[in-house]
Amino acid sequence: MRTTTTLAAAALATGAAAQNYLGFNTGSTLADRSAKFKADFLAEFNTAQNLVGAPGTFNAVRLYTNIQAYSTDDPIEAFEAAIETNTSILLGVWASGTDNIDNEISALQKAVTKYGKDFTDLVIGVSVGSEDLYRNSVTGVANGAGIGTQPDVLLGFINDFKKAVVGTALASIPVGHVDTWDVWPNATNKAVLDAVDWVGVDEYPYYESGKNNTIENAPALFDRAYDTTVSVVGGKPVWVTETGWPTTGPNWDLGVPSVANAKYYWDNVGCRKLFGKTPTFWYNLRDSNPDNTMKFAITNQLSTKPYFDLTCPTTFDYNPSSTASSSASSTGTTTPSSSSSTATTLVSTASTASPSGSGSRTSSAVTASSTALFVSLL
């Protein structure tokens, strides 16, 4: 029975990859740390599906937790918003700073009972954990990334989740884990790799200090990280669960935030490498991590007109066979008309590390080199 379920999940993971979802990440809280409610998620999902010039419909979302912010185990209200907007859901189970995932499972079970097929038909997979192994690594600790999780503990959580959904409508959903790319070649984490149906990779060339992380070289850094991940996961589907380039914020070594550079990255990484080719969850539609001074949102206050043209070019400035050239300066100074975005910043390193979102590599704005940073995957 376990073998049958495993094969079914693997088939679903492959099928999901074939659909090549387009989406964004979203956390459970706003920039002021207040809880997001259904109306907040509805605003995000409606904007995502109506972005001017988008190279496809962004009708999927990646969550970090099943739990409504500041509750014990109430289902996150993103579920209702997804049902109303027909948004596909990549579930998230927060797996750091805890010795069990009981409340995550309870919240999910409540959602299945309450919403039934309307909910379960939208679920495309689950990530048990987000950058937990990176935060637990030497680099993560040096970067002040926050609380992580040991591989054996994470493996236990993955198995706990699989057992909890046996016999339910979610029994066959593909179970994965999201982390930085350099986590996956590490033999210490092989048990986790063996246990998942798919691999999520978070990659931010912007944070690749000491590796010529100019915007012109960003596509090459991304390709190296992504292709390395693909080469070590034994044929399992690789989903890009976080990537993007900030529009504002401090320079990170040679990485310079600007609207022009965010556009260059969208074109030469997103359009060239990802969109329509692999499930992709961009970072991000709006920002929500108040501790992160880098802002990755592509819109101002959820406007459907982004800061830059999302239309994919027919040719690209970056040529993998040669040294990258660019039409966007690594010292670009264009800034958004406003950076009043509320929402998600990947906090793969963060204060106490919480399911509010990701987007930063350290608990403070700019400290320490992020070598683990994606050469990572997710």
mmCIF file of C-alpha atoms in Angstrom:
data_model
loop_
_atom_site.group_PDB
_atom_site.id
_atom_site.type_symbol
_atom_site.label_atom_id
_atom_site.label_comp_id
_atom_site.label_asym_id
_atom_site.label_seq_id
_atom_site.Cartn_x
_atom_site.Cartn_y
_atom_site.Cartn_z
ATOM 1 C CA MET A 1 0.000 0.000 0.000
ATOM 2 C CA ARG A 2 2.850 2.357 0.834
ATOM 3 C CA THR A 3 4.492 1.546 -2.499
ATOM 4 C CA THR A 4 1.265 2.210 -4.367
ATOM 5 C CA THR A 5 0.805 5.544 -2.632
ATOM 6 C CA THR A 6 4.425 6.503 -3.270
ATOM 7 C CA LEU A 7 4.129 5.706 -6.962
ATOM 8 C CA ALA A 8 0.902 7.682 -7.168
ATOM 9 C CA ALA A 9 2.521 10.687 -5.514
ATOM 10 C CA ALA A 10 5.502 10.469 -7.844
ATOM 11 C CA ALA A 11 3.170 10.357 -10.829
ATOM 12 C CA LEU A 12 1.291 13.380 -9.517
ATOM 13 C CA ALA A 13 4.543 15.248 -8.975
ATOM 14 C CA THR A 14 5.524 14.576 -12.563
ATOM 15 C CA GLY A 15 2.060 15.589 -13.744
ATOM 16 C CA ALA A 16 2.154 18.790 -11.741
ATOM 17 C CA ALA A 17 5.547 19.604 -13.202
ATOM 18 C CA ALA A 18 4.121 19.042 -16.669
ATOM 19 C CA GLN A 19 1.548 21.757 -15.969
ATOM 20 C CA ASN A 20 4.316 24.229 -15.154
ATOM 21 C CA TYR A 21 2.377 26.337 -12.686
ATOM 22 C CA LEU A 22 2.966 30.076 -12.452
ATOM 23 C CA GLY A 23 2.495 31.679 -9.071
ATOM 24 C CA PHE A 24 3.826 33.771 -6.217
ATOM 25 C CA ASN A 25 4.702 33.137 -2.582
ATOM 26 C CA THR A 26 2.557 34.500 0.207
ATOM 27 C CA GLY A 27 3.016 34.538 3.951
ATOM 28 C CA SER A 28 0.464 34.564 6.740
ATOM 29 C CA THR A 29 1.056 38.160 7.901
ATOM 30 C CA LEU A 30 1.286 41.691 6.528
ATOM 31 C CA ALA A 31 4.231 44.065 6.753
ATOM 32 C CA ASP A 32 3.028 45.380 10.107
ATOM 33 C CA ARG A 33 2.961 41.791 11.411
ATOM 34 C CA SER A 34 -0.831 41.754 11.574
ATOM 35 C CA ALA A 35 -2.632 38.675 10.311
ATOM 36 C CA LYS A 36 -3.730 38.365 6.721
ATOM 37 C CA PHE A 37 -7.385 37.526 6.293
ATOM 38 C CA LYS A 38 -9.469 36.279 3.395
ATOM 39 C CA ALA A 39 -9.821 39.754 1.865
ATOM 40 C CA ASP A 40 -6.037 40.190 1.837
ATOM 41 C CA PHE A 41 -5.506 36.897 0.055
ATOM 42 C CA LEU A 42 -8.334 37.631 -2.387
ATOM 43 C CA ALA A 43 -6.661 40.908 -3.305
ATOM 44 C CA GLU A 44 -3.376 39.119 -3.977
ATOM 45 C CA PHE A 45 -4.866 36.275 -6.004
ATOM 46 C CA ASN A 46 -7.020 38.586 -8.123
ATOM 47 C CA THR A 47 -4.067 40.836 -8.889
ATOM 48 C CA ALA A 48 -1.864 37.861 -9.736
ATOM 49 C CA GLN A 49 -4.363 36.583 -12.283
ATOM 50 C CA ASN A 50 -4.769 39.967 -13.957
ATOM 51 C CA LEU A 51 -1.218 41.290 -14.255
ATOM 52 C CA VAL A 52 -0.786 43.408 -17.360
ATOM 53 C CA GLY A 53 1.620 41.823 -19.842
ATOM 54 C CA ALA A 54 2.175 38.618 -17.854
ATOM 55 C CA PRO A 55 3.615 35.728 -19.916
ATOM 56 C CA GLY A 56 0.851 33.450 -18.633
ATOM 57 C CA THR A 57 -1.761 33.348 -15.901
ATOM 58 C CA PHE A 58 -0.319 33.460 -12.396
ATOM 59 C CA ASN A 59 -3.046 31.344 -10.827
ATOM 60 C CA ALA A 60 -1.051 29.349 -8.284
ATOM 61 C CA VAL A 61 0.203 30.231 -4.819
ATOM 62 C CA ARG A 62 2.831 28.825 -2.519
ATOM 63 C CA LEU A 63 2.014 29.000 1.196
ATOM 64 C CA TYR A 64 4.394 28.596 4.148
ATOM 65 C CA THR A 65 1.837 27.300 6.646
ATOM 66 C CA ASN A 66 -1.654 25.823 6.899
ATOM 67 C CA ILE A 67 -2.398 27.828 10.049
ATOM 68 C CA GLN A 68 -4.175 31.169 10.231
ATOM 69 C CA ALA A 69 -1.824 33.707 11.822
ATOM 70 C CA TYR A 70 -2.082 33.997 15.606
ATOM 71 C CA SER A 71 -4.380 30.985 15.917
ATOM 72 C CA THR A 72 -3.473 27.542 17.210
ATOM 73 C CA ASP A 73 -4.766 25.420 14.371
ATOM 74 C CA ASP A 74 -7.416 27.314 12.428
ATOM 75 C CA PRO A 75 -7.066 26.818 8.661
ATOM 76 C CA ILE A 76 -5.380 29.752 6.972
ATOM 77 C CA GLU A 77 -7.940 31.966 5.230
ATOM 78 C CA ALA A 78 -5.917 31.756 2.022
ATOM 79 C CA PHE A 79 -7.751 28.474 1.430
ATOM 80 C CA GLU A 80 -11.144 30.178 1.067
ATOM 81 C CA ALA A 81 -9.654 32.867 -1.152
ATOM 82 C CA ALA A 82 -8.073 30.218 -3.367
ATOM 83 C CA ILE A 83 -11.392 28.416 -3.729
ATOM 84 C CA GLU A 84 -13.161 31.630 -4.758
ATOM 85 C CA THR A 85 -10.481 32.514 -7.331
ATOM 86 C CA ASN A 86 -9.699 28.976 -8.530
ATOM 87 C CA THR A 87 -6.083 29.377 -7.448
ATOM 88 C CA SER A 88 -3.936 26.232 -7.299
ATOM 89 C CA ILE A 89 -2.307 25.707 -3.903
ATOM 90 C CA LEU A 90 1.165 24.493 -3.005
ATOM 91 C CA LEU A 91 0.651 23.803 0.690
ATOM 92 C CA GLY A 92 3.312 24.659 3.243
ATOM 93 C CA VAL A 93 4.006 23.009 6.580
ATOM 94 C CA TRP A 94 6.184 25.137 8.872
ATOM 95 C CA ALA A 95 8.824 22.825 10.317
ATOM 96 C CA SER A 96 11.314 24.961 12.277
ATOM 97 C CA GLY A 97 11.269 25.909 15.940
ATOM 98 C CA THR A 98 8.973 23.020 16.826
ATOM 99 C CA ASP A 99 9.177 19.380 17.864
ATOM 100 C CA ASN A 100 6.028 18.381 15.978
ATOM 101 C CA ILE A 101 3.737 19.435 13.145
ATOM 102 C CA ASP A 102 0.515 18.435 14.886
ATOM 103 C CA ASN A 103 -1.113 21.860 14.593
ATOM 104 C CA GLU A 104 -0.215 22.095 10.909
ATOM 105 C CA ILE A 105 -1.849 18.726 10.304
ATOM 106 C CA SER A 106 -4.867 19.653 12.413
ATOM 107 C CA ALA A 107 -5.420 22.878 10.457
ATOM 108 C CA LEU A 108 -5.225 20.965 7.188
ATOM 109 C CA GLN A 109 -7.639 18.288 8.389
ATOM 110 C CA LYS A 110 -10.106 20.987 9.426
ATOM 111 C CA ALA A 111 -9.848 22.537 5.962
ATOM 112 C CA VAL A 112 -10.520 19.207 4.259
ATOM 113 C CA THR A 113 -13.573 18.661 6.450
ATOM 114 C CA LYS A 114 -14.882 22.200 5.948
ATOM 115 C CA TYR A 115 -14.256 22.714 2.233
ATOM 116 C CA GLY A 116 -14.070 19.171 0.866
ATOM 117 C CA LYS A 117 -13.441 18.656 -2.822
ATOM 118 C CA ASP A 118 -13.566 22.376 -3.566
ATOM 119 C CA PHE A 119 -10.342 22.631 -1.584
ATOM 120 C CA THR A 120 -8.580 19.329 -2.202
ATOM 121 C CA ASP A 121 -8.943 19.586 -5.989
ATOM 122 C CA LEU A 122 -6.858 22.776 -5.895
ATOM 123 C CA VAL A 123 -3.954 21.263 -3.947
ATOM 124 C CA ILE A 124 -1.011 20.509 -6.236
ATOM 125 C CA GLY A 125 1.450 19.425 -3.565
ATOM 126 C CA VAL A 126 2.918 20.195 -0.170
ATOM 127 C CA SER A 127 6.298 21.370 1.030
ATOM 128 C CA VAL A 128 7.126 20.082 4.481
ATOM 129 C CA GLY A 129 9.478 22.806 5.635
ATOM 130 C CA SER A 130 11.106 25.807 3.986
ATOM 131 C CA GLU A 131 14.884 26.319 4.051
ATOM 132 C CA ASP A 132 15.110 24.522 7.388
ATOM 133 C CA LEU A 133 18.302 22.701 6.399
ATOM 134 C CA TYR A 134 19.924 25.920 5.188
ATOM 135 C CA ARG A 135 19.134 27.659 8.465
ATOM 136 C CA ASN A 136 20.574 24.669 10.301
ATOM 137 C CA SER A 137 23.790 24.722 8.244
ATOM 138 C CA VAL A 138 27.094 26.349 9.134
ATOM 139 C CA THR A 139 26.409 29.080 6.580
ATOM 140 C CA GLY A 140 22.883 29.652 7.836
ATOM 141 C CA VAL A 141 24.080 29.958 11.414
ATOM 142 C CA ALA A 142 26.861 32.343 10.351
ATOM 143 C CA ASN A 143 24.304 34.460 8.491
ATOM 144 C CA GLY A 144 21.998 34.640 11.489
ATOM 145 C CA ALA A 145 19.325 32.900 9.461
ATOM 146 C CA GLY A 146 17.208 31.847 12.399
ATOM 147 C CA ILE A 147 16.077 28.531 13.780
ATOM 148 C CA GLY A 148 16.474 25.541 11.477
ATOM 149 C CA THR A 149 15.821 21.821 11.691
ATOM 150 C CA GLN A 150 18.103 18.785 11.749
ATOM 151 C CA PRO A 151 17.731 16.395 8.773
ATOM 152 C CA ASP A 152 16.510 13.518 10.947
ATOM 153 C CA VAL A 153 13.856 15.709 12.556
ATOM 154 C CA LEU A 154 12.708 17.008 9.175
ATOM 155 C CA LEU A 155 12.543 13.435 7.888
ATOM 156 C CA GLY A 156 10.309 12.580 10.826
ATOM 157 C CA PHE A 157 7.994 15.468 9.965
ATOM 158 C CA ILE A 158 7.781 14.324 6.342
ATOM 159 C CA ASN A 159 6.828 10.831 7.463
ATOM 160 C CA ASP A 160 4.343 12.234 9.996
ATOM 161 C CA PHE A 161 2.627 14.197 7.241
ATOM 162 C CA LYS A 162 2.426 11.201 4.930
ATOM 163 C CA LYS A 163 0.888 9.068 7.677
ATOM 164 C CA ALA A 164 -1.620 11.772 8.567
ATOM 165 C CA VAL A 165 -3.088 11.977 5.056
ATOM 166 C CA VAL A 166 -3.402 8.240 4.428
ATOM 167 C CA GLY A 167 -6.990 7.443 3.523
ATOM 168 C CA THR A 168 -7.878 11.084 2.841
ATOM 169 C CA ALA A 169 -8.422 13.032 -0.364
ATOM 170 C CA LEU A 170 -4.849 14.313 0.007
ATOM 171 C CA ALA A 171 -3.253 10.869 0.280
ATOM 172 C CA SER A 172 -1.657 11.036 -3.146
ATOM 173 C CA ILE A 173 -0.483 14.640 -3.285
ATOM 174 C CA PRO A 174 3.254 14.925 -3.994
ATOM 175 C CA VAL A 175 5.241 15.679 -0.851
ATOM 176 C CA GLY A 176 8.365 17.790 -1.182
ATOM 177 C CA HIS A 177 10.754 20.024 0.712
ATOM 178 C CA VAL A 178 12.028 23.481 -0.211
ATOM 179 C CA ASP A 179 15.584 24.588 0.519
ATOM 180 C CA THR A 180 18.636 26.314 -0.920
ATOM 181 C CA TRP A 181 20.359 24.509 -3.794
ATOM 182 C CA ASP A 182 23.526 23.664 -1.911
ATOM 183 C CA VAL A 183 21.517 21.622 0.577
ATOM 184 C CA TRP A 184 20.750 18.924 -1.983
ATOM 185 C CA PRO A 185 24.285 17.801 -2.984
ATOM 186 C CA ASN A 186 25.138 17.476 0.732
ATOM 187 C CA ALA A 187 25.194 13.792 1.702
ATOM 188 C CA THR A 188 24.063 14.732 5.205
ATOM 189 C CA ASN A 189 20.645 15.533 3.762
ATOM 190 C CA LYS A 190 20.267 12.472 1.531
ATOM 191 C CA ALA A 191 17.582 10.866 3.712
ATOM 192 C CA VAL A 192 15.395 13.926 3.196
ATOM 193 C CA LEU A 193 15.991 13.831 -0.557
ATOM 194 C CA ASP A 194 15.108 10.141 -0.663
ATOM 195 C CA ALA A 195 11.860 10.753 1.239
ATOM 196 C CA VAL A 196 10.362 13.430 -1.026
ATOM 197 C CA ASP A 197 8.544 13.182 -4.342
ATOM 198 C CA TRP A 198 9.803 16.522 -5.624
ATOM 199 C CA VAL A 199 12.440 19.090 -4.721
ATOM 200 C CA GLY A 200 11.854 22.798 -4.250
ATOM 201 C CA VAL A 201 14.689 25.213 -4.904
ATOM 202 C CA ASP A 202 15.025 28.821 -3.715
ATOM 203 C CA GLU A 203 17.629 30.743 -5.726
ATOM 204 C CA TYR A 204 18.668 34.377 -5.374
ATOM 205 C CA PRO A 205 21.788 35.332 -7.342
ATOM 206 C CA TYR A 206 21.480 38.790 -5.769
ATOM 207 C CA TYR A 207 22.709 37.287 -2.489
ATOM 208 C CA GLU A 208 25.672 35.411 -4.023
ATOM 209 C CA SER A 209 28.423 37.469 -2.396
ATOM 210 C CA GLY A 210 31.930 36.888 -3.699
ATOM 211 C CA LYS A 211 30.682 35.286 -6.906
ATOM 212 C CA ASN A 212 30.487 38.296 -9.212
ATOM 213 C CA ASN A 213 26.803 38.737 -8.418
ATOM 214 C CA THR A 214 26.206 41.590 -10.854
ATOM 215 C CA ILE A 215 22.863 41.631 -12.592
ATOM 216 C CA GLU A 216 24.603 40.704 -15.849
ATOM 217 C CA ASN A 217 26.013 37.544 -14.242
ATOM 218 C CA ALA A 218 22.817 36.663 -12.363
ATOM 219 C CA PRO A 219 21.451 34.343 -15.083
ATOM 220 C CA ALA A 220 24.695 32.357 -15.084
ATOM 221 C CA LEU A 221 24.598 32.029 -11.291
ATOM 222 C CA PHE A 222 20.977 30.915 -11.441
ATOM 223 C CA ASP A 223 21.670 28.345 -14.159
ATOM 224 C CA ARG A 224 24.573 26.889 -12.209
ATOM 225 C CA ALA A 225 22.483 26.515 -9.067
ATOM 226 C CA TYR A 226 19.402 25.134 -10.791
ATOM 227 C CA ASP A 227 21.288 22.761 -13.077
ATOM 228 C CA THR A 228 23.378 21.466 -10.186
ATOM 229 C CA THR A 229 20.212 20.748 -8.234
ATOM 230 C CA VAL A 230 18.674 18.872 -11.158
ATOM 231 C CA SER A 231 21.840 16.803 -11.535
ATOM 232 C CA VAL A 232 21.844 15.498 -7.948
ATOM 233 C CA VAL A 233 18.186 14.704 -7.224
ATOM 234 C CA GLY A 234 17.954 11.456 -9.146
ATOM 235 C CA GLY A 235 15.382 12.498 -11.709
ATOM 236 C CA LYS A 236 12.875 13.908 -9.227
ATOM 237 C CA PRO A 237 10.958 16.984 -10.418
ATOM 238 C CA VAL A 238 12.584 20.274 -9.413
ATOM 239 C CA TRP A 239 10.239 23.194 -8.795
ATOM 240 C CA VAL A 240 11.532 26.743 -8.466
ATOM 241 C CA THR A 241 9.809 27.884 -5.299
ATOM 242 C CA GLU A 242 11.478 31.260 -4.768
ATOM 243 C CA THR A 243 13.492 33.540 -7.007
ATOM 244 C CA GLY A 244 13.509 37.208 -7.909
ATOM 245 C CA TRP A 245 15.567 40.400 -7.795
ATOM 246 C CA PRO A 246 14.855 43.334 -5.441
ATOM 247 C CA THR A 247 13.677 46.682 -6.769
ATOM 248 C CA THR A 248 14.883 48.648 -3.738
ATOM 249 C CA GLY A 249 17.236 48.134 -0.820
ATOM 250 C CA PRO A 250 20.959 48.053 -0.097
ATOM 251 C CA ASN A 251 23.576 46.643 -2.432
ATOM 252 C CA TRP A 252 24.654 43.104 -1.577
ATOM 253 C CA ASP A 253 28.269 42.916 -2.696
ATOM 254 C CA LEU A 254 27.874 43.559 -6.460
ATOM 255 C CA GLY A 255 24.124 42.943 -6.434
ATOM 256 C CA VAL A 256 22.256 46.230 -6.954
ATOM 257 C CA PRO A 257 18.492 46.538 -6.406
ATOM 258 C CA SER A 258 16.619 48.547 -9.034
ATOM 259 C CA VAL A 259 13.543 48.295 -11.214
ATOM 260 C CA ALA A 260 15.743 48.007 -14.303
ATOM 261 C CA ASN A 261 17.647 45.109 -12.782
ATOM 262 C CA ALA A 262 14.464 43.377 -11.613
ATOM 263 C CA LYS A 263 13.204 43.593 -15.207
ATOM 264 C CA TYR A 264 16.484 42.190 -16.544
ATOM 265 C CA TYR A 265 16.246 39.295 -14.106
ATOM 266 C CA TRP A 266 12.600 38.619 -14.997
ATOM 267 C CA ASP A 267 13.479 38.481 -18.694
ATOM 268 C CA ASN A 268 16.754 36.586 -18.561
ATOM 269 C CA VAL A 269 15.905 34.119 -15.796
ATOM 270 C CA GLY A 270 12.108 33.915 -15.653
ATOM 271 C CA CYS A 271 11.291 34.206 -19.346
ATOM 272 C CA ARG A 272 14.377 32.439 -20.685
ATOM 273 C CA LYS A 273 14.678 29.598 -18.189
ATOM 274 C CA LEU A 274 11.499 29.084 -16.175
ATOM 275 C CA PHE A 275 8.099 30.278 -17.354
ATOM 276 C CA GLY A 276 6.273 27.487 -19.161
ATOM 277 C CA LYS A 277 9.158 25.109 -18.489
ATOM 278 C CA THR A 278 8.974 24.287 -14.775
ATOM 279 C CA PRO A 279 6.588 25.074 -11.901
ATOM 280 C CA THR A 280 7.658 28.535 -10.746
ATOM 281 C CA PHE A 281 6.681 30.622 -7.730
ATOM 282 C CA TRP A 282 8.186 34.094 -8.116
ATOM 283 C CA TYR A 283 9.299 36.171 -5.206
ATOM 284 C CA ASN A 284 7.178 38.233 -5.077
ATOM 285 C CA LEU A 285 3.862 39.971 -5.700
ATOM 286 C CA ARG A 286 4.103 42.088 -2.545
ATOM 287 C CA ASP A 287 6.439 42.252 0.448
ATOM 288 C CA SER A 288 5.548 41.339 4.010
ATOM 289 C CA ASN A 289 8.738 40.734 5.968
ATOM 290 C CA PRO A 290 9.302 43.971 7.925
ATOM 291 C CA ASP A 291 12.806 42.854 8.899
ATOM 292 C CA ASN A 292 13.980 42.696 5.295
ATOM 293 C CA THR A 293 15.145 46.009 3.827
ATOM 294 C CA MET A 294 15.283 44.536 0.331
ATOM 295 C CA LYS A 295 11.925 44.784 -1.407
ATOM 296 C CA PHE A 296 11.096 42.220 -4.074
ATOM 297 C CA ALA A 297 7.472 43.099 -4.905
ATOM 298 C CA ILE A 298 6.807 43.579 -8.614
ATOM 299 C CA THR A 299 3.757 45.798 -8.002
ATOM 300 C CA ASN A 300 2.832 48.800 -5.887
ATOM 301 C CA GLN A 301 -0.042 48.084 -3.492
ATOM 302 C CA LEU A 302 -1.223 45.163 -5.617
ATOM 303 C CA SER A 303 -1.719 47.208 -8.757
ATOM 304 C CA THR A 304 -2.253 45.027 -11.816
ATOM 305 C CA LYS A 305 0.219 47.297 -13.622
ATOM 306 C CA PRO A 306 3.671 46.181 -12.420
ATOM 307 C CA TYR A 307 6.753 48.335 -11.918
ATOM 308 C CA PHE A 308 8.165 46.972 -15.179
ATOM 309 C CA ASP A 309 6.875 45.370 -18.377
ATOM 310 C CA LEU A 310 6.245 41.661 -17.756
ATOM 311 C CA THR A 311 6.076 40.844 -21.459
ATOM 312 C CA CYS A 312 8.751 38.311 -22.346
ATOM 313 C CA PRO A 313 11.190 39.369 -25.072
ATOM 314 C CA THR A 314 11.753 37.265 -28.176
ATOM 315 C CA THR A 315 15.532 37.384 -27.662
ATOM 316 C CA PHE A 316 17.575 37.608 -24.488
ATOM 317 C CA ASP A 317 20.542 39.694 -23.423
ATOM 318 C CA TYR A 318 22.056 36.705 -21.641
ATOM 319 C CA ASN A 319 23.661 34.030 -23.794
ATOM 320 C CA PRO A 320 24.632 30.919 -21.798
ATOM 321 C CA SER A 321 27.401 30.131 -24.273
ATOM 322 C CA SER A 322 29.194 33.405 -23.737
ATOM 323 C CA THR A 323 29.911 35.998 -21.113
ATOM 324 C CA ALA A 324 26.639 37.624 -20.111
ATOM 325 C CA SER A 325 25.905 41.055 -21.479
ATOM 326 C CA SER A 326 23.031 43.179 -20.335
ATOM 327 C CA SER A 327 20.689 45.962 -21.209
ATOM 328 C CA ALA A 328 20.170 46.728 -17.530
ATOM 329 C CA SER A 329 22.944 48.423 -15.623
ATOM 330 C CA SER A 330 24.234 46.843 -12.437
ATOM 331 C CA THR A 331 24.164 50.331 -11.027
ATOM 332 C CA GLY A 332 20.629 51.064 -12.143
ATOM 333 C CA THR A 333 18.948 53.639 -9.965
ATOM 334 C CA THR A 334 15.338 53.473 -11.131
ATOM 335 C CA THR A 335 13.027 53.017 -8.156
ATOM 336 C CA PRO A 336 9.361 52.182 -7.769
ATOM 337 C CA SER A 337 6.937 55.048 -7.430
ATOM 338 C CA SER A 338 6.259 53.632 -3.998
ATOM 339 C CA SER A 339 7.418 50.623 -2.075
ATOM 340 C CA SER A 340 4.353 50.385 0.121
ATOM 341 C CA SER A 341 3.898 46.700 -0.495
ATOM 342 C CA THR A 342 2.592 44.500 2.241
ATOM 343 C CA ALA A 343 3.185 40.870 2.362
ATOM 344 C CA THR A 344 5.738 38.245 1.845
ATOM 345 C CA THR A 345 9.472 38.236 2.054
ATOM 346 C CA LEU A 346 11.137 34.961 2.110
ATOM 347 C CA VAL A 347 12.610 34.728 5.448
ATOM 348 C CA SER A 348 14.843 31.813 4.960
ATOM 349 C CA THR A 349 16.823 33.548 7.523
ATOM 350 C CA ALA A 350 14.929 35.656 9.880
ATOM 351 C CA SER A 351 14.341 36.680 13.387
ATOM 352 C CA THR A 352 12.845 33.566 14.877
ATOM 353 C CA ALA A 353 12.047 32.243 11.448
ATOM 354 C CA SER A 354 8.314 32.229 11.013
ATOM 355 C CA PRO A 355 5.847 31.319 8.267
ATOM 356 C CA SER A 356 5.356 34.946 7.259
ATOM 357 C CA GLY A 357 7.404 34.426 4.141
ATOM 358 C CA SER A 358 10.969 34.480 2.880
ATOM 359 C CA GLY A 359 13.246 36.663 0.761
ATOM 360 C CA SER A 360 16.127 37.415 3.078
ATOM 361 C CA ARG A 361 19.243 35.509 3.938
ATOM 362 C CA THR A 362 19.971 37.041 7.301
ATOM 363 C CA SER A 363 18.146 38.262 10.341
ATOM 364 C CA SER A 364 19.494 41.749 9.802
ATOM 365 C CA ALA A 365 19.413 43.704 6.605
ATOM 366 C CA VAL A 366 22.815 43.031 5.126
ATOM 367 C CA THR A 367 25.233 40.914 7.049
ATOM 368 C CA ALA A 368 27.511 38.096 6.144
ATOM 369 C CA SER A 369 28.003 36.579 2.769
ATOM 370 C CA SER A 370 25.276 34.221 1.683
ATOM 371 C CA THR A 371 27.225 31.547 -0.049
ATOM 372 C CA ALA A 372 24.521 29.048 0.753
ATOM 373 C CA LEU A 373 22.168 31.291 -0.901
ATOM 374 C CA PHE A 374 21.114 29.430 -3.715
ATOM 375 C CA VAL A 375 23.497 28.251 -5.216
ATOM 376 C CA SER A 376 20.633 27.071 -3.647
ATOM 377 C CA LEU A 377 17.605 25.847 -4.537
ATOM 378 C CA LEU A 378 15.052 26.254 -2.445
#
